[in-house]
Rosetta silent file (secondary structure, phi, psi, omega in degrees, C-alpha in Angstrom):
SEQUENCE: MARLPRLVVPNQPHHIIQRGNDRQLVFRDTADYLEFLARLREAAKQFKVTIHAYVLMPDHLHWLLELRQESLS
SCORE:     score description
SCORE:     0.000 S_00000001
   1 L     0.000  121.300  136.088    0.396   -0.151    0.285 S_00000001
   2 L  -107.288  147.194 -132.137    0.924    3.281   -0.627 S_00000001
   3 L   -50.880  160.243  179.675    2.096    6.046    1.645 S_00000001
   4 L  -101.137  153.712  143.515   -0.686    8.926    1.346 S_00000001
   5 L     4.539  115.185 -179.017    0.548   12.104    0.945 S_00000001
   6 L   -79.258  175.178  177.409    2.113   14.125    3.859 S_00000001
   7 L   -80.839   83.238 -166.129    0.263   17.085    5.199 S_00000001
   8 L  -127.593  152.279  156.501    1.424   20.346    5.214 S_00000001
   9 L  -156.296  153.649 -169.379    0.557   23.791    5.434 S_00000001
  10 L   -32.938  132.487 -171.110    1.932   26.468    5.001 S_00000001
  11 L   138.779  -65.645 -171.274    2.921   28.585    8.738 S_00000001
  12 L   -89.392  153.724  157.305    2.680   25.727   10.714 S_00000001
  13 L  -135.595  155.239 -146.407    5.532   23.851   11.797 S_00000001
  14 E  -129.439  122.914  144.876    5.988   20.071   10.856 S_00000001
  15 E  -101.887  132.685 -126.335    8.196   18.058   12.746 S_00000001
  16 L  -109.180  156.768  135.080   10.555   16.124   10.469 S_00000001
  17 L  -141.428  170.122  162.048   12.456   13.202   11.037 S_00000001
  18 E  -143.098  140.913 -164.763   15.115   11.264    8.831 S_00000001
  19 E  -138.816  127.624 -167.939   16.699    8.151    9.853 S_00000001
  20 L   -88.442 -166.721 -138.895   19.576    6.727    8.111 S_00000001
  21 L  -103.942  119.479 -171.405   18.883    3.921    6.676 S_00000001
  22 L    83.866   82.403  145.883   18.923   -0.225    8.614 S_00000001
  23 L   -26.255   74.777  175.839   20.173    3.077   11.338 S_00000001
  24 L  -111.496  166.219 -153.778   23.018    3.389   10.161 S_00000001
  25 L   -37.061  178.059  125.455   24.898    6.473   10.996 S_00000001
  26 L   -27.675 -106.518 -168.854   24.281   10.027    9.883 S_00000001
  27 L  -111.846  138.692  167.082   27.148   11.606   11.217 S_00000001
  28 L   -83.857  -61.164  179.275   31.003    9.621   12.008 S_00000001
  29 L  -162.664 -170.207 -147.620   32.005   12.478   13.707 S_00000001
  30 L   -53.817  -53.466  168.654   32.107   16.071   14.367 S_00000001
  31 H     5.472  -66.635  160.136   32.851   17.219   11.131 S_00000001
  32 H   -64.122    4.535 -165.423   30.081   15.401    9.529 S_00000001
  33 H  -113.514  -53.986  157.231   27.703   17.548   12.249 S_00000001
  34 H   -39.721  -88.355  174.912   29.623   21.000   11.050 S_00000001
  35 H   -27.464  -71.751  172.517   29.712   20.251    7.637 S_00000001
  36 H   -49.509  -12.075 -152.573   25.562   19.096    7.448 S_00000001
  37 H  -120.434    8.694  179.981   24.729   22.134    9.391 S_00000001
  38 H  -101.807  -84.327 -150.478   26.385   25.169    7.357 S_00000001
  39 H   -48.116  -42.691 -164.917   24.347   23.056    3.826 S_00000001
  40 H   -65.256  -66.516 -168.747   21.177   23.257    6.596 S_00000001
  41 H   -79.398  -72.002  172.727   21.462   26.953    7.180 S_00000001
  42 H     7.868  -59.169  160.446   22.013   27.272    2.965 S_00000001
  43 H   -61.953  -56.178 -157.193   19.345   25.168    2.134 S_00000001
  44 H   -75.992  -51.463  145.126   17.052   26.736    4.777 S_00000001
  45 L   -19.279  -54.450 -148.655   17.848   29.949    3.186 S_00000001
  46 L   -94.479  -26.839 -158.917   17.520   29.096    0.020 S_00000001
  47 L  -112.459   11.214 -159.109   13.767   27.309    0.154 S_00000001
  48 L    18.568   31.524  178.552   12.600   30.017    2.778 S_00000001
  49 L   -76.269  165.309  151.799   11.780   27.467    5.652 S_00000001
  50 E  -151.111  145.516  118.345   12.835   28.436    9.014 S_00000001
  51 E    16.013   27.524  159.430   14.240   26.396   11.289 S_00000001
  52 E  -111.047   34.767  167.850   13.121   25.894   15.028 S_00000001
  53 E  -158.325  177.530 -166.482   14.550   23.444   16.733 S_00000001
  54 E  -177.342  140.695  178.369   16.677   20.647   15.734 S_00000001
  55 L  -140.505  122.049  175.097   18.485   17.620   16.822 S_00000001
  56 L  -122.929   90.457  164.485   21.335   15.622   15.743 S_00000001
  57 L   -28.534  164.128  107.898   21.773   12.014   16.063 S_00000001
  58 L   -11.011 -106.698 -179.141   24.493    9.494   15.372 S_00000001
  59 L   -88.248    9.830  172.009   21.947    7.847   13.386 S_00000001
  60 E  -162.289  149.919  174.070   19.119    9.906   13.082 S_00000001
  61 E  -157.030  155.540 -101.684   17.778   13.736   13.557 S_00000001
  62 L   179.536  107.869 -146.627   15.183   15.134   13.454 S_00000001
  63 E  -108.859  130.748  151.253   14.094   19.269   12.535 S_00000001
  64 E   -78.732   82.003  174.064   11.468   21.693   13.866 S_00000001
  65 E  -166.960  168.342 -173.654   10.353   24.444   10.964 S_00000001
  66 E  -105.667  151.803  167.051    7.477   26.336    8.576 S_00000001
  67 L  -126.756  161.032 -164.584    7.379   26.573    4.877 S_00000001
  68 L  -114.511   30.991  175.143    6.485   29.373    3.821 S_00000001
  69 L  -136.683 -161.344  154.201    5.186   26.994    0.785 S_00000001
  70 L  -129.178   21.136 -179.749    3.189   23.972    0.538 S_00000001
  71 L   -85.730  133.729  174.789    6.113   21.804   -0.983 S_00000001
  72 L  -146.890   39.868 -178.533    7.899   19.978    1.860 S_00000001
  73 L   -48.097    0.000    0.000    9.568   18.537   -1.140 S_00000001
C-alpha cells in the first residue's frame, strides 16, 4: 500500500524525522555535523524555511520547521 501524501500546512510548524538507512550512522564525527549544519543553513535560506529547533543524533535527526510554501519535498 502506498504511503499517503504528507499534509503540509504553510506557516505551521512540522516535526520531521530522518533516519539513516537501516538505522546506519548519518554522522560519523564532528566535521560531519558541522558540514551538515552549514548546508542546512544555506538550504533554509534558499527554500525559505524557518528552522525553530533541531536535534542531530548519530543515526537520525529531528527538525521542527515552518514552511512558507505548500511543498516539503
